[in-house]
mmCIF file of N, CA and C in Angstrom:
data_model
loop_
_atom_site.group_PDB
_atom_site.id
_atom_site.type_symbol
_atom_site.label_atom_id
_atom_site.label_comp_id
_atom_site.label_asym_id
_atom_site.label_seq_id
_atom_site.Cartn_x
_atom_site.Cartn_y
_atom_site.Cartn_z
ATOM 1 N N MET A 1 25.301 -32.454 2.688
ATOM 2 C CA MET A 1 24.970 -31.182 2.072
ATOM 3 C C MET A 1 23.705 -30.633 2.724
ATOM 4 N N ARG A 2 23.747 -29.391 3.112
ATOM 5 C CA ARG A 2 22.625 -28.751 3.765
ATOM 6 C C ARG A 2 21.611 -28.292 2.722
ATOM 7 N N ARG A 3 20.340 -28.624 2.957
ATOM 8 C CA ARG A 3 19.300 -28.216 2.022
ATOM 9 C C ARG A 3 18.904 -26.769 2.274
ATOM 10 N N ARG A 4 18.794 -26.028 1.226
ATOM 11 C CA ARG A 4 18.359 -24.636 1.322
ATOM 12 C C ARG A 4 16.851 -24.615 1.518
ATOM 13 N N VAL A 5 16.388 -23.768 2.433
ATOM 14 C CA VAL A 5 14.964 -23.663 2.715
ATOM 15 C C VAL A 5 14.447 -22.358 2.130
ATOM 16 N N THR A 6 13.381 -22.445 1.391
ATOM 17 C CA THR A 6 12.780 -21.273 0.771
ATOM 18 C C THR A 6 11.285 -21.513 0.627
ATOM 19 N N GLY A 7 10.544 -20.507 0.354
ATOM 20 C CA GLY A 7 9.123 -20.652 0.127
ATOM 21 C C GLY A 7 8.312 -20.593 1.401
ATOM 22 N N TYR A 8 7.033 -20.415 1.213
ATOM 23 C CA TYR A 8 6.077 -20.286 2.306
ATOM 24 C C TYR A 8 4.857 -21.131 2.003
ATOM 25 N N ALA A 9 4.160 -21.479 3.051
ATOM 26 C CA ALA A 9 2.912 -22.223 2.894
ATOM 27 C C ALA A 9 1.860 -21.592 3.790
ATOM 28 N N ALA A 10 0.614 -21.810 3.443
ATOM 29 C CA ALA A 10 -0.503 -21.349 4.261
ATOM 30 C C ALA A 10 -1.598 -22.403 4.183
ATOM 31 N N GLU A 11 -2.361 -22.494 5.261
ATOM 32 C CA GLU A 11 -3.443 -23.474 5.310
ATOM 33 C C GLU A 11 -4.523 -22.967 6.256
ATOM 34 N N VAL A 12 -5.739 -23.347 5.955
ATOM 35 C CA VAL A 12 -6.867 -23.073 6.840
ATOM 36 C C VAL A 12 -7.385 -24.428 7.299
ATOM 37 N N THR A 13 -7.467 -24.588 8.624
ATOM 38 C CA THR A 13 -7.940 -25.851 9.193
ATOM 39 C C THR A 13 -9.110 -25.593 10.123
ATOM 40 N N ILE A 14 -9.881 -26.649 10.335
ATOM 41 C CA ILE A 14 -11.001 -26.610 11.266
ATOM 42 C C ILE A 14 -10.845 -27.787 12.215
ATOM 43 N N SER A 15 -11.204 -27.576 13.494
ATOM 44 C CA SER A 15 -10.997 -28.617 14.497
ATOM 45 C C SER A 15 -12.142 -28.631 15.503
ATOM 46 N N ASP A 16 -12.427 -29.835 16.013
ATOM 47 C CA ASP A 16 -13.401 -29.969 17.101
ATOM 48 C C ASP A 16 -12.693 -30.238 18.427
ATOM 49 N N GLY A 17 -11.388 -30.072 18.467
ATOM 50 C CA GLY A 17 -10.599 -30.307 19.666
ATOM 51 C C GLY A 17 -9.944 -31.676 19.694
ATOM 52 N N GLN A 18 -10.481 -32.630 18.943
ATOM 53 C CA GLN A 18 -9.901 -33.969 18.869
ATOM 54 C C GLN A 18 -9.449 -34.312 17.459
ATOM 55 N N ARG A 19 -10.164 -33.832 16.486
ATOM 56 C CA ARG A 19 -9.831 -34.090 15.081
ATOM 57 C C ARG A 19 -9.721 -32.755 14.366
ATOM 58 N N PHE A 20 -8.986 -32.760 13.260
ATOM 59 C CA PHE A 20 -8.939 -31.555 12.450
ATOM 60 C C PHE A 20 -8.982 -31.936 10.983
ATOM 61 N N ALA A 21 -9.391 -30.971 10.176
ATOM 62 C CA ALA A 21 -9.451 -31.165 8.730
ATOM 63 C C ALA A 21 -8.968 -29.893 8.049
ATOM 64 N N SER A 22 -8.308 -30.062 6.930
ATOM 65 C CA SER A 22 -7.850 -28.931 6.140
ATOM 66 C C SER A 22 -8.977 -28.472 5.221
ATOM 67 N N LEU A 23 -9.216 -27.174 5.198
ATOM 68 C CA LEU A 23 -10.188 -26.611 4.263
ATOM 69 C C LEU A 23 -9.505 -26.175 2.974
ATOM 70 N N GLY A 24 -8.183 -26.151 2.982
ATOM 71 C CA GLY A 24 -7.426 -25.782 1.794
ATOM 72 C C GLY A 24 -6.119 -25.122 2.168
ATOM 73 N N GLY A 25 -5.211 -25.086 1.215
ATOM 74 C CA GLY A 25 -3.909 -24.489 1.465
ATOM 75 C C GLY A 25 -3.231 -24.089 0.173
ATOM 76 N N VAL A 26 -2.073 -23.464 0.331
ATOM 77 C CA VAL A 26 -1.333 -22.975 -0.821
ATOM 78 C C VAL A 26 0.154 -22.926 -0.470
ATOM 79 N N VAL A 27 0.992 -23.069 -1.469
ATOM 80 C CA VAL A 27 2.434 -22.872 -1.348
ATOM 81 C C VAL A 27 2.777 -21.705 -2.267
ATOM 82 N N VAL A 28 3.478 -20.702 -1.711
ATOM 83 C CA VAL A 28 3.826 -19.501 -2.467
ATOM 84 C C VAL A 28 5.288 -19.147 -2.230
ATOM 85 N N ARG A 29 5.788 -18.171 -2.952
ATOM 86 C CA ARG A 29 7.224 -17.884 -2.915
ATOM 87 C C ARG A 29 7.650 -16.869 -1.852
ATOM 88 N N ASN A 30 6.704 -16.074 -1.295
ATOM 89 C CA ASN A 30 7.147 -15.095 -0.292
ATOM 90 C C ASN A 30 6.075 -14.832 0.755
ATOM 91 N N ARG A 31 6.468 -14.167 1.830
ATOM 92 C CA ARG A 31 5.574 -13.959 2.972
ATOM 93 C C ARG A 31 4.419 -13.023 2.648
ATOM 94 N N ARG A 32 4.637 -12.093 1.751
ATOM 95 C CA ARG A 32 3.533 -11.187 1.394
ATOM 96 C C ARG A 32 2.402 -11.940 0.686
ATOM 97 N N LEU A 33 2.768 -12.911 -0.145
ATOM 98 C CA LEU A 33 1.739 -13.721 -0.805
ATOM 99 C C LEU A 33 1.014 -14.624 0.192
ATOM 100 N N VAL A 34 1.742 -15.099 1.215
ATOM 101 C CA VAL A 34 1.080 -15.880 2.274
ATOM 102 C C VAL A 34 0.028 -15.026 2.951
ATOM 103 N N LEU A 35 0.418 -13.821 3.340
ATOM 104 C CA LEU A 35 -0.511 -12.940 4.036
ATOM 105 C C LEU A 35 -1.677 -12.541 3.136
ATOM 106 N N LEU A 36 -1.407 -12.267 1.879
ATOM 107 C CA LEU A 36 -2.469 -11.936 0.933
ATOM 108 C C LEU A 36 -3.479 -13.084 0.838
ATOM 109 N N TRP A 37 -2.976 -14.316 0.714
ATOM 110 C CA TRP A 37 -3.863 -15.473 0.602
ATOM 111 C C TRP A 37 -4.668 -15.659 1.888
ATOM 112 N N LEU A 38 -4.028 -15.540 3.050
ATOM 113 C CA LEU A 38 -4.741 -15.700 4.323
ATOM 114 C C LEU A 38 -5.809 -14.625 4.502
ATOM 115 N N ARG A 39 -5.491 -13.399 4.152
ATOM 116 C CA ARG A 39 -6.488 -12.322 4.246
ATOM 117 C C ARG A 39 -7.667 -12.598 3.327
ATOM 118 N N ARG A 40 -7.371 -13.029 2.130
ATOM 119 C CA ARG A 40 -8.438 -13.323 1.161
ATOM 120 C C ARG A 40 -9.349 -14.422 1.688
ATOM 121 N N GLN A 41 -8.757 -15.466 2.260
ATOM 122 C CA GLN A 41 -9.556 -16.572 2.770
ATOM 123 C C GLN A 41 -10.374 -16.135 3.985
ATOM 124 N N ALA A 42 -9.785 -15.315 4.851
ATOM 125 C CA ALA A 42 -10.526 -14.812 6.015
ATOM 126 C C ALA A 42 -11.756 -14.031 5.562
ATOM 127 N N LEU A 43 -11.588 -13.177 4.569
ATOM 128 C CA LEU A 43 -12.728 -12.401 4.067
ATOM 129 C C LEU A 43 -13.754 -13.279 3.368
ATOM 130 N N ARG A 44 -13.289 -14.264 2.594
ATOM 131 C CA ARG A 44 -14.224 -15.180 1.925
ATOM 132 C C ARG A 44 -15.048 -15.938 2.962
ATOM 133 N N LEU A 45 -14.383 -16.438 4.008
ATOM 134 C CA LEU A 45 -15.087 -17.176 5.052
ATOM 135 C C LEU A 45 -16.043 -16.266 5.815
ATOM 136 N N ALA A 46 -15.616 -15.058 6.110
ATOM 137 C CA ALA A 46 -16.469 -14.115 6.829
ATOM 138 C C ALA A 46 -17.701 -13.741 6.012
ATOM 139 N N ASN A 47 -17.530 -13.581 4.724
ATOM 140 C CA ASN A 47 -18.626 -13.150 3.867
ATOM 141 C C ASN A 47 -19.535 -14.286 3.405
ATOM 142 N N SER A 48 -19.050 -15.507 3.442
ATOM 143 C CA SER A 48 -19.816 -16.609 2.854
ATOM 144 C C SER A 48 -20.860 -17.207 3.786
ATOM 145 N N HIS A 49 -20.533 -17.391 5.047
ATOM 146 C CA HIS A 49 -21.430 -18.063 5.992
ATOM 147 C C HIS A 49 -21.960 -19.361 5.414
ATOM 148 N N GLY A 50 -21.128 -20.066 4.641
ATOM 149 C CA GLY A 50 -21.540 -21.340 4.065
ATOM 150 C C GLY A 50 -22.238 -21.233 2.728
ATOM 151 N N LEU A 51 -22.428 -20.031 2.243
ATOM 152 C CA LEU A 51 -23.107 -19.851 0.962
ATOM 153 C C LEU A 51 -22.107 -19.897 -0.179
ATOM 154 N N PRO A 52 -22.504 -20.410 -1.356
ATOM 155 C CA PRO A 52 -21.581 -20.400 -2.496
ATOM 156 C C PRO A 52 -21.282 -18.963 -2.914
ATOM 157 N N LEU A 53 -20.036 -18.705 -3.241
ATOM 158 C CA LEU A 53 -19.631 -17.370 -3.664
ATOM 159 C C LEU A 53 -19.471 -17.309 -5.171
ATOM 160 N N ALA A 54 -19.722 -16.133 -5.714
ATOM 161 C CA ALA A 54 -19.494 -15.915 -7.143
ATOM 162 C C ALA A 54 -17.992 -15.919 -7.397
ATOM 163 N N ALA A 55 -17.616 -16.268 -8.611
ATOM 164 C CA ALA A 55 -16.188 -16.265 -8.980
ATOM 165 C C ALA A 55 -15.617 -14.869 -8.811
ATOM 166 N N GLU A 56 -14.384 -14.815 -8.305
ATOM 167 C CA GLU A 56 -13.725 -13.536 -8.100
ATOM 168 C C GLU A 56 -12.770 -13.268 -9.254
ATOM 169 N N PRO A 57 -12.591 -11.979 -9.645
ATOM 170 C CA PRO A 57 -11.776 -11.671 -10.810
ATOM 171 C C PRO A 57 -10.283 -11.934 -10.644
ATOM 172 N N VAL A 58 -9.750 -11.869 -9.415
ATOM 173 C CA VAL A 58 -8.318 -12.056 -9.195
ATOM 174 C C VAL A 58 -8.099 -13.355 -8.444
ATOM 175 N N ARG A 59 -7.293 -14.248 -9.009
ATOM 176 C CA ARG A 59 -7.002 -15.529 -8.366
ATOM 177 C C ARG A 59 -5.506 -15.779 -8.444
ATOM 178 N N LEU A 60 -4.960 -16.406 -7.390
ATOM 179 C CA LEU A 60 -3.548 -16.775 -7.447
ATOM 180 C C LEU A 60 -3.362 -17.896 -8.452
ATOM 181 N N SER A 61 -4.192 -18.906 -8.398
ATOM 182 C CA SER A 61 -4.277 -19.953 -9.405
ATOM 183 C C SER A 61 -5.488 -20.812 -9.098
ATOM 184 N N ALA A 62 -5.881 -21.637 -10.027
ATOM 185 C CA ALA A 62 -7.111 -22.412 -9.887
ATOM 186 C C ALA A 62 -7.087 -23.319 -8.667
ATOM 187 N N GLY A 63 -8.219 -23.418 -8.002
ATOM 188 C CA GLY A 63 -8.394 -24.375 -6.927
ATOM 189 C C GLY A 63 -7.737 -24.040 -5.606
ATOM 190 N N GLU A 64 -7.333 -22.795 -5.374
ATOM 191 C CA GLU A 64 -6.625 -22.471 -4.146
ATOM 192 C C GLU A 64 -7.505 -21.911 -3.052
ATOM 193 N N ASP A 65 -8.753 -21.588 -3.317
ATOM 194 C CA ASP A 65 -9.605 -21.042 -2.275
ATOM 195 C C ASP A 65 -10.130 -22.150 -1.378
ATOM 196 N N VAL A 66 -10.291 -21.818 -0.099
ATOM 197 C CA VAL A 66 -10.787 -22.808 0.856
ATOM 198 C C VAL A 66 -12.281 -23.010 0.685
ATOM 199 N N ARG A 67 -12.723 -24.162 1.174
ATOM 200 C CA ARG A 67 -14.158 -24.440 1.162
ATOM 201 C C ARG A 67 -14.835 -23.565 2.203
ATOM 202 N N PRO A 68 -16.013 -23.021 1.887
ATOM 203 C CA PRO A 68 -16.716 -22.196 2.868
ATOM 204 C C PRO A 68 -17.255 -23.042 4.018
ATOM 205 N N VAL A 69 -17.453 -22.415 5.160
ATOM 206 C CA VAL A 69 -18.043 -23.075 6.317
ATOM 207 C C VAL A 69 -19.204 -22.234 6.805
ATOM 208 N N HIS A 70 -20.086 -22.866 7.560
ATOM 209 C CA HIS A 70 -21.236 -22.162 8.126
ATOM 210 C C HIS A 70 -20.980 -21.927 9.609
ATOM 211 N N PHE A 71 -21.045 -20.668 10.028
ATOM 212 C CA PHE A 71 -20.872 -20.331 11.427
ATOM 213 C C PHE A 71 -22.238 -20.317 12.104
ATOM 214 N N HIS A 72 -22.305 -20.820 13.316
ATOM 215 C CA HIS A 72 -23.556 -20.956 14.051
ATOM 216 C C HIS A 72 -23.583 -19.993 15.227
ATOM 217 N N GLY A 73 -24.198 -18.880 15.070
ATOM 218 C CA GLY A 73 -24.431 -17.966 16.171
ATOM 219 C C GLY A 73 -23.193 -17.517 16.917
ATOM 220 N N SER A 74 -22.126 -17.202 16.225
ATOM 221 C CA SER A 74 -20.911 -16.732 16.891
ATOM 222 C C SER A 74 -20.422 -15.461 16.227
ATOM 223 N N GLY A 75 -19.414 -14.875 16.836
ATOM 224 C CA GLY A 75 -18.795 -13.686 16.262
ATOM 225 C C GLY A 75 -17.653 -14.013 15.322
ATOM 226 N N ALA A 76 -17.512 -15.288 14.945
ATOM 227 C CA ALA A 76 -16.385 -15.702 14.105
ATOM 228 C C ALA A 76 -16.285 -14.910 12.798
ATOM 229 N N PRO A 77 -17.375 -14.704 12.059
ATOM 230 C CA PRO A 77 -17.226 -13.940 10.809
ATOM 231 C C PRO A 77 -16.688 -12.527 11.042
ATOM 232 N N GLU A 78 -17.170 -11.860 12.093
ATOM 233 C CA GLU A 78 -16.691 -10.516 12.384
ATOM 234 C C GLU A 78 -15.228 -10.526 12.819
ATOM 235 N N GLU A 79 -14.825 -11.544 13.596
ATOM 236 C CA GLU A 79 -13.426 -11.660 14.008
ATOM 237 C C GLU A 79 -12.524 -11.892 12.805
ATOM 238 N N LEU A 80 -12.947 -12.740 11.867
ATOM 239 C CA LEU A 80 -12.170 -12.981 10.645
ATOM 240 C C LEU A 80 -12.031 -11.698 9.832
ATOM 241 N N ARG A 81 -13.133 -10.985 9.685
ATOM 242 C CA ARG A 81 -13.121 -9.742 8.914
ATOM 243 C C ARG A 81 -12.204 -8.716 9.581
ATOM 244 N N ARG A 82 -12.281 -8.611 10.898
ATOM 245 C CA ARG A 82 -11.438 -7.658 11.634
ATOM 246 C C ARG A 82 -9.956 -8.017 11.468
ATOM 247 N N TRP A 83 -9.617 -9.310 11.577
ATOM 248 C CA TRP A 83 -8.228 -9.730 11.413
ATOM 249 C C TRP A 83 -7.716 -9.373 10.010
ATOM 250 N N ALA A 84 -8.548 -9.587 9.004
ATOM 251 C CA ALA A 84 -8.129 -9.374 7.613
ATOM 252 C C ALA A 84 -8.009 -7.904 7.240
ATOM 253 N N THR A 85 -8.705 -7.026 7.946
ATOM 254 C CA THR A 85 -8.742 -5.627 7.524
ATOM 255 C C THR A 85 -8.085 -4.662 8.507
ATOM 256 N N HIS A 86 -7.703 -5.124 9.677
ATOM 257 C CA HIS A 86 -7.126 -4.262 10.702
ATOM 258 C C HIS A 86 -5.603 -4.236 10.557
ATOM 259 N N GLY A 87 -5.060 -3.067 10.271
ATOM 260 C CA GLY A 87 -3.628 -2.911 10.036
ATOM 261 C C GLY A 87 -2.717 -3.513 11.094
ATOM 262 N N PRO A 88 -2.950 -3.260 12.381
ATOM 263 C CA PRO A 88 -2.066 -3.840 13.400
ATOM 264 C C PRO A 88 -2.040 -5.372 13.393
ATOM 265 N N HIS A 89 -3.158 -6.011 13.090
ATOM 266 C CA HIS A 89 -3.170 -7.479 12.997
ATOM 267 C C HIS A 89 -2.290 -7.944 11.841
ATOM 268 N N GLN A 90 -2.370 -7.249 10.728
ATOM 269 C CA GLN A 90 -1.569 -7.607 9.561
ATOM 270 C C GLN A 90 -0.090 -7.334 9.810
ATOM 271 N N ASP A 91 0.198 -6.224 10.495
ATOM 272 C CA ASP A 91 1.592 -5.913 10.844
ATOM 273 C C ASP A 91 2.173 -7.006 11.740
ATOM 274 N N HIS A 92 1.404 -7.455 12.709
ATOM 275 C CA HIS A 92 1.870 -8.509 13.619
ATOM 276 C C HIS A 92 2.144 -9.793 12.838
ATOM 277 N N ALA A 93 1.250 -10.142 11.921
ATOM 278 C CA ALA A 93 1.420 -11.375 11.131
ATOM 279 C C ALA A 93 2.664 -11.306 10.245
ATOM 280 N N ILE A 94 2.883 -10.185 9.574
ATOM 281 C CA ILE A 94 4.047 -10.087 8.684
ATOM 282 C C ILE A 94 5.341 -10.073 9.493
ATOM 283 N N ARG A 95 5.330 -9.441 10.669
ATOM 284 C CA ARG A 95 6.528 -9.451 11.515
ATOM 285 C C ARG A 95 6.837 -10.865 12.011
ATOM 286 N N ALA A 96 5.807 -11.629 12.344
ATOM 287 C CA ALA A 96 6.031 -13.017 12.763
ATOM 288 C C ALA A 96 6.679 -13.802 11.634
ATOM 289 N N LEU A 97 6.163 -13.664 10.416
ATOM 290 C CA LEU A 97 6.736 -14.372 9.267
ATOM 291 C C LEU A 97 8.172 -13.916 8.991
ATOM 292 N N GLU A 98 8.431 -12.616 9.086
ATOM 293 C CA GLU A 98 9.781 -12.094 8.867
ATOM 294 C C GLU A 98 10.775 -12.669 9.873
ATOM 295 N N ALA A 99 10.301 -12.902 11.105
ATOM 296 C CA ALA A 99 11.168 -13.422 12.165
ATOM 297 C C ALA A 99 11.303 -14.943 12.111
ATOM 298 N N GLY A 100 10.618 -15.581 11.178
ATOM 299 C CA GLY A 100 10.715 -17.028 11.039
ATOM 300 C C GLY A 100 9.692 -17.803 11.858
ATOM 301 N N PHE A 101 8.744 -17.088 12.471
ATOM 302 C CA PHE A 101 7.685 -17.741 13.234
ATOM 303 C C PHE A 101 6.441 -17.895 12.365
ATOM 304 N N PRO A 102 5.555 -18.820 12.716
ATOM 305 C CA PRO A 102 4.311 -18.922 11.955
ATOM 306 C C PRO A 102 3.380 -17.762 12.289
ATOM 307 N N ALA A 103 2.556 -17.404 11.336
ATOM 308 C CA ALA A 103 1.485 -16.443 11.554
ATOM 309 C C ALA A 103 0.228 -17.268 11.774
ATOM 310 N N LEU A 104 -0.376 -17.129 12.934
ATOM 311 C CA LEU A 104 -1.552 -17.928 13.279
ATOM 312 C C LEU A 104 -2.685 -17.030 13.736
ATOM 313 N N PHE A 105 -3.899 -17.393 13.357
ATOM 314 C CA PHE A 105 -5.088 -16.715 13.857
ATOM 315 C C PHE A 105 -6.192 -17.755 13.960
ATOM 316 N N THR A 106 -6.818 -17.846 15.127
ATOM 317 C CA THR A 106 -7.868 -18.833 15.356
ATOM 318 C C THR A 106 -9.132 -18.149 15.844
ATOM 319 N N VAL A 107 -10.259 -18.560 15.294
ATOM 320 C CA VAL A 107 -11.567 -18.125 15.779
ATOM 321 C C VAL A 107 -12.343 -19.361 16.207
ATOM 322 N N SER A 108 -13.234 -19.162 17.176
ATOM 323 C CA SER A 108 -14.022 -20.288 17.689
ATOM 324 C C SER A 108 -15.494 -20.073 17.425
ATOM 325 N N ASP A 109 -16.183 -21.177 17.243
ATOM 326 C CA ASP A 109 -17.631 -21.192 17.105
ATOM 327 C C ASP A 109 -18.154 -22.068 18.241
ATOM 328 N N PRO A 110 -18.344 -21.496 19.438
ATOM 329 C CA PRO A 110 -18.713 -22.303 20.600
ATOM 330 C C PRO A 110 -20.068 -22.992 20.464
ATOM 331 N N ALA A 111 -20.932 -22.501 19.589
ATOM 332 C CA ALA A 111 -22.248 -23.130 19.424
ATOM 333 C C ALA A 111 -22.128 -24.573 18.966
ATOM 334 N N VAL A 112 -21.086 -24.881 18.198
ATOM 335 C CA VAL A 112 -20.893 -26.255 17.714
ATOM 336 C C VAL A 112 -19.534 -26.828 18.120
ATOM 337 N N GLY A 113 -18.764 -26.089 18.922
ATOM 338 C CA GLY A 113 -17.489 -26.596 19.431
ATOM 339 C C GLY A 113 -16.385 -26.705 18.399
ATOM 340 N N LEU A 114 -16.392 -25.829 17.409
ATOM 341 C CA LEU A 114 -15.361 -25.863 16.371
ATOM 342 C C LEU A 114 -14.457 -24.648 16.459
ATOM 343 N N SER A 115 -13.215 -24.823 16.045
ATOM 344 C CA SER A 115 -12.309 -23.689 15.886
ATOM 345 C C SER A 115 -11.725 -23.736 14.481
ATOM 346 N N LEU A 116 -11.515 -22.554 13.925
ATOM 347 C CA LEU A 116 -10.978 -22.410 12.580
ATOM 348 C C LEU A 116 -9.669 -21.657 12.700
ATOM 349 N N THR A 117 -8.593 -22.193 12.122
ATOM 350 C CA THR A 117 -7.279 -21.571 12.214
ATOM 351 C C THR A 117 -6.731 -21.239 10.839
ATOM 352 N N LEU A 118 -6.266 -20.006 10.702
ATOM 353 C CA LEU A 118 -5.524 -19.572 9.519
ATOM 354 C C LEU A 118 -4.058 -19.600 9.917
ATOM 355 N N ALA A 119 -3.224 -20.259 9.130
ATOM 356 C CA ALA A 119 -1.809 -20.388 9.468
ATOM 357 C C ALA A 119 -0.941 -20.169 8.241
ATOM 358 N N GLY A 120 0.149 -19.474 8.436
ATOM 359 C CA GLY A 120 1.152 -19.289 7.394
ATOM 360 C C GLY A 120 2.518 -19.500 8.007
ATOM 361 N N TRP A 121 3.433 -20.081 7.258
ATOM 362 C CA TRP A 121 4.769 -20.349 7.793
ATOM 363 C C TRP A 121 5.792 -20.396 6.682
ATOM 364 N N HIS A 122 7.047 -20.247 7.076
ATOM 365 C CA HIS A 122 8.201 -20.294 6.186
ATOM 366 C C HIS A 122 8.932 -21.606 6.415
ATOM 367 N N GLY A 123 9.584 -22.094 5.385
ATOM 368 C CA GLY A 123 10.438 -23.238 5.619
ATOM 369 C C GLY A 123 10.203 -24.431 4.737
ATOM 370 N N LEU A 124 9.889 -24.227 3.500
ATOM 371 C CA LEU A 124 9.733 -25.337 2.568
ATOM 372 C C LEU A 124 11.069 -25.627 1.890
ATOM 373 N N PRO A 125 11.418 -26.889 1.680
ATOM 374 C CA PRO A 125 12.669 -27.207 0.993
ATOM 375 C C PRO A 125 12.686 -26.597 -0.408
ATOM 376 N N ALA A 126 13.826 -26.130 -0.844
ATOM 377 C CA ALA A 126 13.964 -25.478 -2.146
ATOM 378 C C ALA A 126 13.650 -26.421 -3.296
ATOM 379 N N ASP A 127 13.856 -27.723 -3.132
ATOM 380 C CA ASP A 127 13.612 -28.651 -4.230
ATOM 381 C C ASP A 127 12.177 -29.145 -4.280
ATOM 382 N N ARG A 128 11.331 -28.559 -3.477
ATOM 383 C CA ARG A 128 9.939 -28.994 -3.443
ATOM 384 C C ARG A 128 9.173 -28.511 -4.625
#
């Protein structure tokens, strides 16, 4: 029996080129919610610079926001903000998800050799 695939997932990871760690992720029911969550996390990361943020009034559910990171002398916060707010970037991401490809966006912080990736994809088993 063939398993039906439904649902979407998103995750934010950080890597030094040899190791990686998840800063947080979410499983949601459609691609628009994946993109909404990724945009929200990009803006939170861009605005936080490692500082604690005040609670936000709208949440998908408890505990789904990624941990903030501190950027060291790079354009990463501005790149994250631009990705989250620029229409063509969002159009490209939603089209990738619609076509069954992952939506990926990576920024680098060369001062400390880290890269941060926002990723969303389709393909979770229906019984998950």
